[in-house]
Amino acid sequence: MPVPPITITHEFSGSVVAKGANDDLSARLLKHAGFQQIEDWHGRRHRLPTTTPVADKVAIASHAAEMLRAAHYDVDLPPSLDAARMSPPVPALGSYAAGAELLRITDRIRAAENGADLQRAVDHLLHPEHGALERVREALEVAGEQIHDLDNEAYDLAYRFDYASEYIRGAQSELVNSEAKLRRVGTASQDQAEAQTRSSELPDHRGAALATSPAAAKARGSSAPGSETAQPNAAVHPPRASGPRR
């Protein structure tokens, strides 16, 4: 009988969960990689806390999958948790460390499997103080100021940098307060699918509601034309006493 694969997935809560490690060897390998074992009415499973940094989640999940596969287990690991399938920084970038980091952010965005993952990845771009957009906007603004300080005649070039900085500020204002909406991405369709699943599992009471009870059928039959019992129409009056003749 084939053994079901061990599945490592990202939950909507942000936690990474490994399911299917039902024997002691696979459980030991997961715990050695850094997973915490949980046993409750759902059964045995292993998880990483939601507070685990994204890079650590990828490293731990990838290491666990490597050890399990080396022990001849079949492991289902999504691309967002597989370090080997995520695009590494392009070596040709050389000293352009900022560009390499933006490529890593792009990989995390592309690998997001739910709204929570997407929000955490995009936060590296949109954080109002430390996000990449704010750093780029600030750098352009400072570049414009520096051009003006170094050459008063280069005011046109300085203005172009200032304009670019304000353009990014406008982009930031368009995306402000988008965190909550990003976290809800995909949840509506999932809720709808779950609702449809639940409704399909409920018993169909429509047939019972439309069914006619025997008493109601009998009552209808007795009220149908031609089925009524003949009733005497003449009223019975008591005999009228005759008065004395005059």
JSON list of C-alpha atoms in Angstrom, two decimals:
[
{"chain": "A", "resi": 1, "resn": "MET", "atom": "CA", "xyz": [0.00, 0.00, 0.00]},
{"chain": "A", "resi": 2, "resn": "PRO", "atom": "CA", "xyz": [1.60, 3.33, -1.05]},
{"chain": "A", "resi": 3, "resn": "VAL", "atom": "CA", "xyz": [2.43, 5.75, 1.74]},
{"chain": "A", "resi": 4, "resn": "PRO", "atom": "CA", "xyz": [0.80, 9.19, 1.31]},
{"chain": "A", "resi": 5, "resn": "PRO", "atom": "CA", "xyz": [3.25, 12.06, 0.85]},
{"chain": "A", "resi": 6, "resn": "ILE", "atom": "CA", "xyz": [4.28, 14.41, 3.61]},
{"chain": "A", "resi": 7, "resn": "THR", "atom": "CA", "xyz": [2.83, 17.80, 2.73]},
{"chain": "A", "resi": 8, "resn": "ILE", "atom": "CA", "xyz": [4.43, 21.05, 3.87]},
{"chain": "A", "resi": 9, "resn": "THR", "atom": "CA", "xyz": [2.18, 24.07, 3.29]},
{"chain": "A", "resi": 10, "resn": "HIS", "atom": "CA", "xyz": [1.65, 27.69, 4.20]},
{"chain": "A", "resi": 11, "resn": "GLU", "atom": "CA", "xyz": [-1.49, 28.22, 6.29]},
{"chain": "A", "resi": 12, "resn": "PHE", "atom": "CA", "xyz": [-3.63, 31.37, 6.05]},
{"chain": "A", "resi": 13, "resn": "SER", "atom": "CA", "xyz": [-2.52, 32.23, 9.59]},
{"chain": "A", "resi": 14, "resn": "GLY", "atom": "CA", "xyz": [1.05, 32.56, 8.31]},
{"chain": "A", "resi": 15, "resn": "SER", "atom": "CA", "xyz": [2.24, 29.37, 9.96]},
{"chain": "A", "resi": 16, "resn": "VAL", "atom": "CA", "xyz": [4.03, 26.64, 8.02]},
{"chain": "A", "resi": 17, "resn": "VAL", "atom": "CA", "xyz": [2.54, 23.20, 8.71]},
{"chain": "A", "resi": 18, "resn": "ALA", "atom": "CA", "xyz": [3.80, 19.71, 7.84]},
{"chain": "A", "resi": 19, "resn": "LYS", "atom": "CA", "xyz": [1.18, 16.96, 7.68]},
{"chain": "A", "resi": 20, "resn": "GLY", "atom": "CA", "xyz": [1.49, 13.25, 7.02]},
{"chain": "A", "resi": 21, "resn": "ALA", "atom": "CA", "xyz": [4.55, 12.54, 9.19]},
{"chain": "A", "resi": 22, "resn": "ASN", "atom": "CA", "xyz": [2.83, 9.75, 11.11]},
{"chain": "A", "resi": 23, "resn": "ASP", "atom": "CA", "xyz": [5.85, 7.59, 11.92]},
{"chain": "A", "resi": 24, "resn": "ASP", "atom": "CA", "xyz": [8.61, 8.31, 14.41]},
{"chain": "A", "resi": 25, "resn": "LEU", "atom": "CA", "xyz": [11.43, 8.68, 11.87]},
{"chain": "A", "resi": 26, "resn": "SER", "atom": "CA", "xyz": [9.77, 11.39, 9.80]},
{"chain": "A", "resi": 27, "resn": "ALA", "atom": "CA", "xyz": [8.68, 13.15, 13.01]},
{"chain": "A", "resi": 28, "resn": "ARG", "atom": "CA", "xyz": [12.27, 13.16, 14.30]},
{"chain": "A", "resi": 29, "resn": "LEU", "atom": "CA", "xyz": [13.54, 14.57, 11.00]},
{"chain": "A", "resi": 30, "resn": "LEU", "atom": "CA", "xyz": [11.01, 17.40, 11.07]},
{"chain": "A", "resi": 31, "resn": "LYS", "atom": "CA", "xyz": [11.83, 18.25, 14.68]},
{"chain": "A", "resi": 32, "resn": "HIS", "atom": "CA", "xyz": [15.54, 18.16, 13.85]},
{"chain": "A", "resi": 33, "resn": "ALA", "atom": "CA", "xyz": [14.91, 20.66, 11.03]},
{"chain": "A", "resi": 34, "resn": "GLY", "atom": "CA", "xyz": [13.19, 23.04, 13.45]},
{"chain": "A", "resi": 35, "resn": "PHE", "atom": "CA", "xyz": [9.48, 22.13, 13.39]},
{"chain": "A", "resi": 36, "resn": "GLN", "atom": "CA", "xyz": [7.43, 21.91, 16.57]},
{"chain": "A", "resi": 37, "resn": "GLN", "atom": "CA", "xyz": [5.36, 18.74, 17.01]},
{"chain": "A", "resi": 38, "resn": "ILE", "atom": "CA", "xyz": [1.68, 19.02, 17.92]},
{"chain": "A", "resi": 39, "resn": "GLU", "atom": "CA", "xyz": [-0.64, 16.12, 18.77]},
{"chain": "A", "resi": 40, "resn": "ASP", "atom": "CA", "xyz": [-4.34, 16.80, 19.28]},
{"chain": "A", "resi": 41, "resn": "TRP", "atom": "CA", "xyz": [-7.68, 15.57, 17.97]},
{"chain": "A", "resi": 42, "resn": "HIS", "atom": "CA", "xyz": [-6.48, 16.49, 14.43]},
{"chain": "A", "resi": 43, "resn": "GLY", "atom": "CA", "xyz": [-3.67, 13.98, 14.84]},
{"chain": "A", "resi": 44, "resn": "ARG", "atom": "CA", "xyz": [0.08, 14.47, 14.68]},
{"chain": "A", "resi": 45, "resn": "ARG", "atom": "CA", "xyz": [1.41, 17.43, 12.75]},
{"chain": "A", "resi": 46, "resn": "HIS", "atom": "CA", "xyz": [4.38, 19.79, 12.82]},
{"chain": "A", "resi": 47, "resn": "ARG", "atom": "CA", "xyz": [4.42, 23.55, 12.48]},
{"chain": "A", "resi": 48, "resn": "LEU", "atom": "CA", "xyz": [6.54, 26.69, 12.51]},
{"chain": "A", "resi": 49, "resn": "PRO", "atom": "CA", "xyz": [5.29, 29.70, 14.51]},
{"chain": "A", "resi": 50, "resn": "THR", "atom": "CA", "xyz": [3.69, 32.55, 12.58]},
{"chain": "A", "resi": 51, "resn": "THR", "atom": "CA", "xyz": [6.42, 34.88, 13.89]},
{"chain": "A", "resi": 52, "resn": "THR", "atom": "CA", "xyz": [9.14, 32.93, 12.08]},
{"chain": "A", "resi": 53, "resn": "PRO", "atom": "CA", "xyz": [10.82, 35.19, 9.48]},
{"chain": "A", "resi": 54, "resn": "VAL", "atom": "CA", "xyz": [10.06, 34.34, 5.87]},
{"chain": "A", "resi": 55, "resn": "ALA", "atom": "CA", "xyz": [13.68, 33.50, 5.06]},
{"chain": "A", "resi": 56, "resn": "ASP", "atom": "CA", "xyz": [13.84, 31.11, 8.03]},
{"chain": "A", "resi": 57, "resn": "LYS", "atom": "CA", "xyz": [10.58, 29.43, 6.99]},
{"chain": "A", "resi": 58, "resn": "VAL", "atom": "CA", "xyz": [12.00, 28.77, 3.53]},
{"chain": "A", "resi": 59, "resn": "ALA", "atom": "CA", "xyz": [15.32, 27.50, 4.93]},
{"chain": "A", "resi": 60, "resn": "ILE", "atom": "CA", "xyz": [13.72, 25.20, 7.52]},
{"chain": "A", "resi": 61, "resn": "ALA", "atom": "CA", "xyz": [11.09, 23.80, 5.14]},
{"chain": "A", "resi": 62, "resn": "SER", "atom": "CA", "xyz": [13.67, 23.20, 2.41]},
{"chain": "A", "resi": 63, "resn": "HIS", "atom": "CA", "xyz": [16.06, 21.49, 4.84]},
{"chain": "A", "resi": 64, "resn": "ALA", "atom": "CA", "xyz": [13.27, 19.30, 6.19]},
{"chain": "A", "resi": 65, "resn": "ALA", "atom": "CA", "xyz": [12.25, 18.27, 2.68]},
{"chain": "A", "resi": 66, "resn": "GLU", "atom": "CA", "xyz": [15.85, 17.39, 1.80]},
{"chain": "A", "resi": 67, "resn": "MET", "atom": "CA", "xyz": [16.24, 15.14, 4.85]},
{"chain": "A", "resi": 68, "resn": "LEU", "atom": "CA", "xyz": [12.88, 13.46, 4.32]},
{"chain": "A", "resi": 69, "resn": "ARG", "atom": "CA", "xyz": [13.59, 12.79, 0.63]},
{"chain": "A", "resi": 70, "resn": "ALA", "atom": "CA", "xyz": [17.00, 11.40, 1.54]},
{"chain": "A", "resi": 71, "resn": "ALA", "atom": "CA", "xyz": [15.15, 8.99, 3.82]},
{"chain": "A", "resi": 72, "resn": "HIS", "atom": "CA", "xyz": [12.98, 7.99, 0.81]},
{"chain": "A", "resi": 73, "resn": "TYR", "atom": "CA", "xyz": [9.85, 9.90, 1.83]},
{"chain": "A", "resi": 74, "resn": "ASP", "atom": "CA", "xyz": [7.68, 11.53, -0.81]},
{"chain": "A", "resi": 75, "resn": "VAL", "atom": "CA", "xyz": [7.45, 15.23, 0.06]},
{"chain": "A", "resi": 76, "resn": "ASP", "atom": "CA", "xyz": [5.08, 17.81, -1.40]},
{"chain": "A", "resi": 77, "resn": "LEU", "atom": "CA", "xyz": [6.72, 21.24, -1.00]},
{"chain": "A", "resi": 78, "resn": "PRO", "atom": "CA", "xyz": [5.32, 24.40, -2.67]},
{"chain": "A", "resi": 79, "resn": "PRO", "atom": "CA", "xyz": [7.68, 26.71, -4.62]},
{"chain": "A", "resi": 80, "resn": "SER", "atom": "CA", "xyz": [7.26, 29.46, -2.02]},
{"chain": "A", "resi": 81, "resn": "LEU", "atom": "CA", "xyz": [9.00, 27.23, 0.56]},
{"chain": "A", "resi": 82, "resn": "ASP", "atom": "CA", "xyz": [11.54, 25.59, -1.75]},
{"chain": "A", "resi": 83, "resn": "ALA", "atom": "CA", "xyz": [14.85, 27.44, -1.67]},
{"chain": "A", "resi": 84, "resn": "ALA", "atom": "CA", "xyz": [16.08, 25.50, -4.72]},
{"chain": "A", "resi": 85, "resn": "ARG", "atom": "CA", "xyz": [13.15, 26.69, -6.86]},
{"chain": "A", "resi": 86, "resn": "MET", "atom": "CA", "xyz": [13.25, 30.34, -5.80]},
{"chain": "A", "resi": 87, "resn": "SER", "atom": "CA", "xyz": [15.25, 32.60, -8.10]},
{"chain": "A", "resi": 88, "resn": "PRO", "atom": "CA", "xyz": [18.58, 33.51, -6.51]},
{"chain": "A", "resi": 89, "resn": "PRO", "atom": "CA", "xyz": [20.03, 37.01, -6.88]},
{"chain": "A", "resi": 90, "resn": "VAL", "atom": "CA", "xyz": [21.50, 37.51, -10.33]},
{"chain": "A", "resi": 91, "resn": "PRO", "atom": "CA", "xyz": [25.32, 37.38, -10.00]},
{"chain": "A", "resi": 92, "resn": "ALA", "atom": "CA", "xyz": [25.69, 39.93, -12.84]},
{"chain": "A", "resi": 93, "resn": "LEU", "atom": "CA", "xyz": [24.25, 42.64, -10.57]},
{"chain": "A", "resi": 94, "resn": "GLY", "atom": "CA", "xyz": [27.63, 42.83, -8.92]},
{"chain": "A", "resi": 95, "resn": "SER", "atom": "CA", "xyz": [27.72, 45.72, -6.46]},
{"chain": "A", "resi": 96, "resn": "TYR", "atom": "CA", "xyz": [24.05, 46.62, -7.03]},
{"chain": "A", "resi": 97, "resn": "ALA", "atom": "CA", "xyz": [22.93, 45.14, -3.71]},
{"chain": "A", "resi": 98, "resn": "ALA", "atom": "CA", "xyz": [19.70, 47.15, -3.66]},
{"chain": "A", "resi": 99, "resn": "GLY", "atom": "CA", "xyz": [18.65, 45.72, -7.00]},
{"chain": "A", "resi": 100, "resn": "ALA", "atom": "CA", "xyz": [19.46, 42.19, -5.82]},
{"chain": "A", "resi": 101, "resn": "GLU", "atom": "CA", "xyz": [17.32, 42.70, -2.70]},
{"chain": "A", "resi": 102, "resn": "LEU", "atom": "CA", "xyz": [14.42, 43.97, -4.82]},
{"chain": "A", "resi": 103, "resn": "LEU", "atom": "CA", "xyz": [14.71, 40.81, -6.91]},
{"chain": "A", "resi": 104, "resn": "ARG", "atom": "CA", "xyz": [14.37, 38.74, -3.73]},
{"chain": "A", "resi": 105, "resn": "ILE", "atom": "CA", "xyz": [11.30, 40.76, -2.76]},
{"chain": "A", "resi": 106, "resn": "THR", "atom": "CA", "xyz": [9.85, 40.16, -6.21]},
{"chain": "A", "resi": 107, "resn": "ASP", "atom": "CA", "xyz": [10.43, 36.41, -5.80]},
{"chain": "A", "resi": 108, "resn": "ARG", "atom": "CA", "xyz": [8.59, 36.46, -2.47]},
{"chain": "A", "resi": 109, "resn": "ILE", "atom": "CA", "xyz": [5.68, 38.33, -4.02]},
{"chain": "A", "resi": 110, "resn": "ARG", "atom": "CA", "xyz": [5.52, 35.91, -6.94]},
{"chain": "A", "resi": 111, "resn": "ALA", "atom": "CA", "xyz": [5.64, 32.90, -4.60]},
{"chain": "A", "resi": 112, "resn": "ALA", "atom": "CA", "xyz": [2.88, 34.14, -2.26]},
{"chain": "A", "resi": 113, "resn": "GLU", "atom": "CA", "xyz": [0.19, 31.50, -1.80]},
{"chain": "A", "resi": 114, "resn": "ASN", "atom": "CA", "xyz": [-2.33, 33.57, 0.13]},
{"chain": "A", "resi": 115, "resn": "GLY", "atom": "CA", "xyz": [-3.14, 37.14, 1.09]},
{"chain": "A", "resi": 116, "resn": "ALA", "atom": "CA", "xyz": [-1.12, 37.03, 4.31]},
{"chain": "A", "resi": 117, "resn": "ASP", "atom": "CA", "xyz": [2.03, 35.95, 2.44]},
{"chain": "A", "resi": 118, "resn": "LEU", "atom": "CA", "xyz": [1.43, 38.63, -0.17]},
{"chain": "A", "resi": 119, "resn": "GLN", "atom": "CA", "xyz": [0.96, 41.37, 2.42]},
{"chain": "A", "resi": 120, "resn": "ARG", "atom": "CA", "xyz": [4.19, 40.44, 4.24]},
{"chain": "A", "resi": 121, "resn": "ALA", "atom": "CA", "xyz": [6.16, 40.48, 0.99]},
{"chain": "A", "resi": 122, "resn": "VAL", "atom": "CA", "xyz": [4.67, 43.76, -0.28]},
{"chain": "A", "resi": 123, "resn": "ASP", "atom": "CA", "xyz": [5.33, 45.38, 3.11]},
{"chain": "A", "resi": 124, "resn": "HIS", "atom": "CA", "xyz": [9.03, 45.43, 2.17]},
{"chain": "A", "resi": 125, "resn": "LEU", "atom": "CA", "xyz": [8.02, 47.85, -0.58]},
{"chain": "A", "resi": 126, "resn": "LEU", "atom": "CA", "xyz": [5.30, 49.91, 1.10]},
{"chain": "A", "resi": 127, "resn": "HIS", "atom": "CA", "xyz": [6.36, 50.28, 4.74]},
{"chain": "A", "resi": 128, "resn": "PRO", "atom": "CA", "xyz": [6.03, 54.04, 5.38]},
{"chain": "A", "resi": 129, "resn": "GLU", "atom": "CA", "xyz": [9.42, 54.33, 7.10]},
{"chain": "A", "resi": 130, "resn": "HIS", "atom": "CA", "xyz": [11.59, 51.42, 5.96]},
{"chain": "A", "resi": 131, "resn": "GLY", "atom": "CA", "xyz": [9.99, 50.28, 2.70]},
{"chain": "A", "resi": 132, "resn": "ALA", "atom": "CA", "xyz": [11.84, 50.30, -0.60]},
{"chain": "A", "resi": 133, "resn": "LEU", "atom": "CA", "xyz": [9.57, 52.99, -2.10]},
{"chain": "A", "resi": 134, "resn": "GLU", "atom": "CA", "xyz": [10.27, 55.40, 0.74]},
{"chain": "A", "resi": 135, "resn": "ARG", "atom": "CA", "xyz": [14.02, 54.80, 0.48]},
{"chain": "A", "resi": 136, "resn": "VAL", "atom": "CA", "xyz": [13.95, 55.41, -3.29]},
{"chain": "A", "resi": 137, "resn": "ARG", "atom": "CA", "xyz": [11.83, 58.56, -2.86]},
{"chain": "A", "resi": 138, "resn": "GLU", "atom": "CA", "xyz": [14.23, 59.89, -0.23]},
{"chain": "A", "resi": 139, "resn": "ALA", "atom": "CA", "xyz": [17.27, 59.12, -2.39]},
{"chain": "A", "resi": 140, "resn": "LEU", "atom": "CA", "xyz": [15.81, 60.99, -5.37]},
{"chain": "A", "resi": 141, "resn": "GLU", "atom": "CA", "xyz": [14.94, 63.97, -3.20]},
{"chain": "A", "resi": 142, "resn": "VAL", "atom": "CA", "xyz": [18.46, 64.11, -1.75]},
{"chain": "A", "resi": 143, "resn": "ALA", "atom": "CA", "xyz": [19.95, 63.74, -5.24]},
{"chain": "A", "resi": 144, "resn": "GLY", "atom": "CA", "xyz": [17.99, 66.81, -6.38]},
{"chain": "A", "resi": 145, "resn": "GLU", "atom": "CA", "xyz": [19.17, 68.81, -3.38]},
{"chain": "A", "resi": 146, "resn": "GLN", "atom": "CA", "xyz": [22.77, 67.74, -3.96]},
{"chain": "A", "resi": 147, "resn": "ILE", "atom": "CA", "xyz": [22.64, 68.74, -7.63]},
{"chain": "A", "resi": 148, "resn": "HIS", "atom": "CA", "xyz": [21.39, 72.19, -6.64]},
{"chain": "A", "resi": 149, "resn": "ASP", "atom": "CA", "xyz": [24.11, 72.55, -4.00]},
{"chain": "A", "resi": 150, "resn": "LEU", "atom": "CA", "xyz": [26.87, 71.54, -6.41]},
{"chain": "A", "resi": 151, "resn": "ASP", "atom": "CA", "xyz": [25.70, 73.59, -9.39]},
{"chain": "A", "resi": 152, "resn": "ASN", "atom": "CA", "xyz": [23.18, 76.42, -9.17]},
{"chain": "A", "resi": 153, "resn": "GLU", "atom": "CA", "xyz": [22.90, 76.43, -12.95]},
{"chain": "A", "resi": 154, "resn": "ALA", "atom": "CA", "xyz": [21.70, 72.82, -13.07]},
{"chain": "A", "resi": 155, "resn": "TYR", "atom": "CA", "xyz": [18.32, 73.76, -11.64]},
{"chain": "A", "resi": 156, "resn": "ASP", "atom": "CA", "xyz": [16.48, 71.99, -14.48]},
{"chain": "A", "resi": 157, "resn": "LEU", "atom": "CA", "xyz": [18.16, 68.66, -13.67]},
{"chain": "A", "resi": 158, "resn": "ALA", "atom": "CA", "xyz": [17.55, 69.17, -9.95]},
{"chain": "A", "resi": 159, "resn": "TYR", "atom": "CA", "xyz": [13.86, 69.85, -10.67]},
{"chain": "A", "resi": 160, "resn": "ARG", "atom": "CA", "xyz": [13.58, 66.59, -12.60]},
{"chain": "A", "resi": 161, "resn": "PHE", "atom": "CA", "xyz": [14.84, 64.63, -9.61]},
{"chain": "A", "resi": 162, "resn": "ASP", "atom": "CA", "xyz": [12.49, 66.53, -7.29]},
{"chain": "A", "resi": 163, "resn": "TYR", "atom": "CA", "xyz": [9.59, 65.79, -9.63]},
{"chain": "A", "resi": 164, "resn": "ALA", "atom": "CA", "xyz": [10.47, 62.07, -9.67]},
{"chain": "A", "resi": 165, "resn": "SER", "atom": "CA", "xyz": [10.55, 62.09, -5.87]},
{"chain": "A", "resi": 166, "resn": "GLU", "atom": "CA", "xyz": [7.08, 63.66, -5.70]},
{"chain": "A", "resi": 167, "resn": "TYR", "atom": "CA", "xyz": [5.82, 61.18, -8.28]},
{"chain": "A", "resi": 168, "resn": "ILE", "atom": "CA", "xyz": [6.80, 58.30, -5.98]},
{"chain": "A", "resi": 169, "resn": "ARG", "atom": "CA", "xyz": [5.13, 60.08, -3.06]},
{"chain": "A", "resi": 170, "resn": "GLY", "atom": "CA", "xyz": [1.94, 60.11, -5.13]},
{"chain": "A", "resi": 171, "resn": "ALA", "atom": "CA", "xyz": [2.29, 56.39, -5.77]},
{"chain": "A", "resi": 172, "resn": "GLN", "atom": "CA", "xyz": [2.69, 55.82, -2.03]},
{"chain": "A", "resi": 173, "resn": "SER", "atom": "CA", "xyz": [-0.50, 57.76, -1.31]},
{"chain": "A", "resi": 174, "resn": "GLU", "atom": "CA", "xyz": [-2.39, 55.56, -3.79]},
{"chain": "A", "resi": 175, "resn": "LEU", "atom": "CA", "xyz": [-1.35, 52.44, -1.86]},
{"chain": "A", "resi": 176, "resn": "VAL", "atom": "CA", "xyz": [-1.68, 53.69, 1.72]},
{"chain": "A", "resi": 177, "resn": "ASN", "atom": "CA", "xyz": [-3.76, 51.50, 4.09]},
{"chain": "A", "resi": 178, "resn": "SER", "atom": "CA", "xyz": [-3.72, 48.57, 1.65]},
{"chain": "A", "resi": 179, "resn": "GLU", "atom": "CA", "xyz": [-2.39, 46.07, 4.21]},
{"chain": "A", "resi": 180, "resn": "ALA", "atom": "CA", "xyz": [-5.77, 44.80, 5.39]},
{"chain": "A", "resi": 181, "resn": "LYS", "atom": "CA", "xyz": [-7.07, 44.41, 1.83]},
{"chain": "A", "resi": 182, "resn": "LEU", "atom": "CA", "xyz": [-3.94, 42.53, 0.81]},
{"chain": "A", "resi": 183, "resn": "ARG", "atom": "CA", "xyz": [-4.41, 40.07, 3.68]},
{"chain": "A", "resi": 184, "resn": "ARG", "atom": "CA", "xyz": [-7.97, 39.40, 2.51]},
{"chain": "A", "resi": 185, "resn": "VAL", "atom": "CA", "xyz": [-6.93, 38.61, -1.08]},
{"chain": "A", "resi": 186, "resn": "GLY", "atom": "CA", "xyz": [-8.34, 35.22, -2.00]},
{"chain": "A", "resi": 187, "resn": "THR", "atom": "CA", "xyz": [-10.31, 34.74, 1.22]},
{"chain": "A", "resi": 188, "resn": "ALA", "atom": "CA", "xyz": [-13.67, 35.57, -0.37]},
{"chain": "A", "resi": 189, "resn": "SER", "atom": "CA", "xyz": [-13.33, 32.85, -3.00]},
{"chain": "A", "resi": 190, "resn": "GLN", "atom": "CA", "xyz": [-12.15, 30.38, -0.36]},
{"chain": "A", "resi": 191, "resn": "ASP", "atom": "CA", "xyz": [-15.09, 31.24, 1.92]},
{"chain": "A", "resi": 192, "resn": "GLN", "atom": "CA", "xyz": [-17.47, 30.82, -1.02]},
{"chain": "A", "resi": 193, "resn": "ALA", "atom": "CA", "xyz": [-15.98, 27.43, -1.87]},
{"chain": "A", "resi": 194, "resn": "GLU", "atom": "CA", "xyz": [-16.25, 26.32, 1.76]},
{"chain": "A", "resi": 195, "resn": "ALA", "atom": "CA", "xyz": [-19.85, 27.53, 1.92]},
{"chain": "A", "resi": 196, "resn": "GLN", "atom": "CA", "xyz": [-20.69, 25.60, -1.24]},
{"chain": "A", "resi": 197, "resn": "THR", "atom": "CA", "xyz": [-19.04, 22.50, 0.21]},
{"chain": "A", "resi": 198, "resn": "ARG", "atom": "CA", "xyz": [-21.00, 22.83, 3.43]},
{"chain": "A", "resi": 199, "resn": "SER", "atom": "CA", "xyz": [-24.28, 23.36, 1.56]},
{"chain": "A", "resi": 200, "resn": "SER", "atom": "CA", "xyz": [-23.66, 20.32, -0.60]},
{"chain": "A", "resi": 201, "resn": "GLU", "atom": "CA", "xyz": [-23.15, 18.23, 2.53]},
{"chain": "A", "resi": 202, "resn": "LEU", "atom": "CA", "xyz": [-26.43, 19.35, 4.14]},
{"chain": "A", "resi": 203, "resn": "PRO", "atom": "CA", "xyz": [-29.49, 17.11, 3.62]},
{"chain": "A", "resi": 204, "resn": "ASP", "atom": "CA", "xyz": [-31.94, 18.41, 1.05]},
{"chain": "A", "resi": 205, "resn": "HIS", "atom": "CA", "xyz": [-35.18, 19.17, 2.90]},
{"chain": "A", "resi": 206, "resn": "ARG", "atom": "CA", "xyz": [-36.95, 20.63, -0.12]},
{"chain": "A", "resi": 207, "resn": "GLY", "atom": "CA", "xyz": [-38.45, 17.30, -1.11]},
{"chain": "A", "resi": 208, "resn": "ALA", "atom": "CA", "xyz": [-39.78, 16.80, 2.40]},
{"chain": "A", "resi": 209, "resn": "ALA", "atom": "CA", "xyz": [-41.19, 20.32, 2.45]},
{"chain": "A", "resi": 210, "resn": "LEU", "atom": "CA", "xyz": [-42.97, 19.81, -0.85]},
{"chain": "A", "resi": 211, "resn": "ALA", "atom": "CA", "xyz": [-44.26, 16.34, 0.00]},
{"chain": "A", "resi": 212, "resn": "THR", "atom": "CA", "xyz": [-47.96, 16.16, 0.79]},
{"chain": "A", "resi": 213, "resn": "SER", "atom": "CA", "xyz": [-49.00, 14.50, 4.02]},
{"chain": "A", "resi": 214, "resn": "PRO", "atom": "CA", "xyz": [-51.63, 11.73, 3.76]},
{"chain": "A", "resi": 215, "resn": "ALA", "atom": "CA", "xyz": [-54.05, 13.83, 5.84]},
{"chain": "A", "resi": 216, "resn": "ALA", "atom": "CA", "xyz": [-53.70, 16.80, 3.47]},
{"chain": "A", "resi": 217, "resn": "ALA", "atom": "CA", "xyz": [-54.19, 14.58, 0.42]},
{"chain": "A", "resi": 218, "resn": "LYS", "atom": "CA", "xyz": [-57.31, 13.08, 1.92]},
{"chain": "A", "resi": 219, "resn": "ALA", "atom": "CA", "xyz": [-58.66, 16.53, 2.74]},
{"chain": "A", "resi": 220, "resn": "ARG", "atom": "CA", "xyz": [-58.07, 17.69, -0.83]},
{"chain": "A", "resi": 221, "resn": "GLY", "atom": "CA", "xyz": [-59.71, 14.60, -2.22]},
{"chain": "A", "resi": 222, "resn": "SER", "atom": "CA", "xyz": [-62.79, 15.08, -0.10]},
{"chain": "A", "resi": 223, "resn": "SER", "atom": "CA", "xyz": [-63.16, 18.66, -1.30]},
{"chain": "A", "resi": 224, "resn": "ALA", "atom": "CA", "xyz": [-62.91, 17.82, -5.02]},
{"chain": "A", "resi": 225, "resn": "PRO", "atom": "CA", "xyz": [-66.04, 18.26, -7.27]},
{"chain": "A", "resi": 226, "resn": "GLY", "atom": "CA", "xyz": [-68.30, 15.22, -7.29]},
{"chain": "A", "resi": 227, "resn": "SER", "atom": "CA", "xyz": [-66.82, 13.90, -4.12]},
{"chain": "A", "resi": 228, "resn": "GLU", "atom": "CA", "xyz": [-69.12, 15.75, -1.79]},
{"chain": "A", "resi": 229, "resn": "THR", "atom": "CA", "xyz": [-71.79, 13.72, 0.05]},
{"chain": "A", "resi": 230, "resn": "ALA", "atom": "CA", "xyz": [-75.29, 14.75, -0.87]},
{"chain": "A", "resi": 231, "resn": "GLN", "atom": "CA", "xyz": [-76.92, 16.78, 1.90]},
{"chain": "A", "resi": 232, "resn": "PRO", "atom": "CA", "xyz": [-80.64, 17.48, 2.24]},
{"chain": "A", "resi": 233, "resn": "ASN", "atom": "CA", "xyz": [-81.35, 21.03, 1.22]},
{"chain": "A", "resi": 234, "resn": "ALA", "atom": "CA", "xyz": [-84.90, 21.28, 2.63]},
{"chain": "A", "resi": 235, "resn": "ALA", "atom": "CA", "xyz": [-85.11, 22.67, 6.06]},
{"chain": "A", "resi": 236, "resn": "VAL", "atom": "CA", "xyz": [-87.27, 20.80, 8.51]},
{"chain": "A", "resi": 237, "resn": "HIS", "atom": "CA", "xyz": [-89.77, 23.04, 10.28]},
{"chain": "A", "resi": 238, "resn": "PRO", "atom": "CA", "xyz": [-92.00, 22.05, 13.14]},
{"chain": "A", "resi": 239, "resn": "PRO", "atom": "CA", "xyz": [-95.72, 21.72, 12.27]},
{"chain": "A", "resi": 240, "resn": "ARG", "atom": "CA", "xyz": [-97.62, 24.95, 12.59]},
{"chain": "A", "resi": 241, "resn": "ALA", "atom": "CA", "xyz": [-100.60, 24.79, 14.90]},
{"chain": "A", "resi": 242, "resn": "SER", "atom": "CA", "xyz": [-103.81, 25.91, 13.34]},
{"chain": "A", "resi": 243, "resn": "GLY", "atom": "CA", "xyz": [-105.73, 28.63, 15.10]},
{"chain": "A", "resi": 244, "resn": "PRO", "atom": "CA", "xyz": [-109.44, 28.52, 15.91]},
{"chain": "A", "resi": 245, "resn": "ARG", "atom": "CA", "xyz": [-111.74, 29.20, 13.03]},
{"chain": "A", "resi": 246, "resn": "ARG", "atom": "CA", "xyz": [-114.03, 32.15, 13.18]}
]
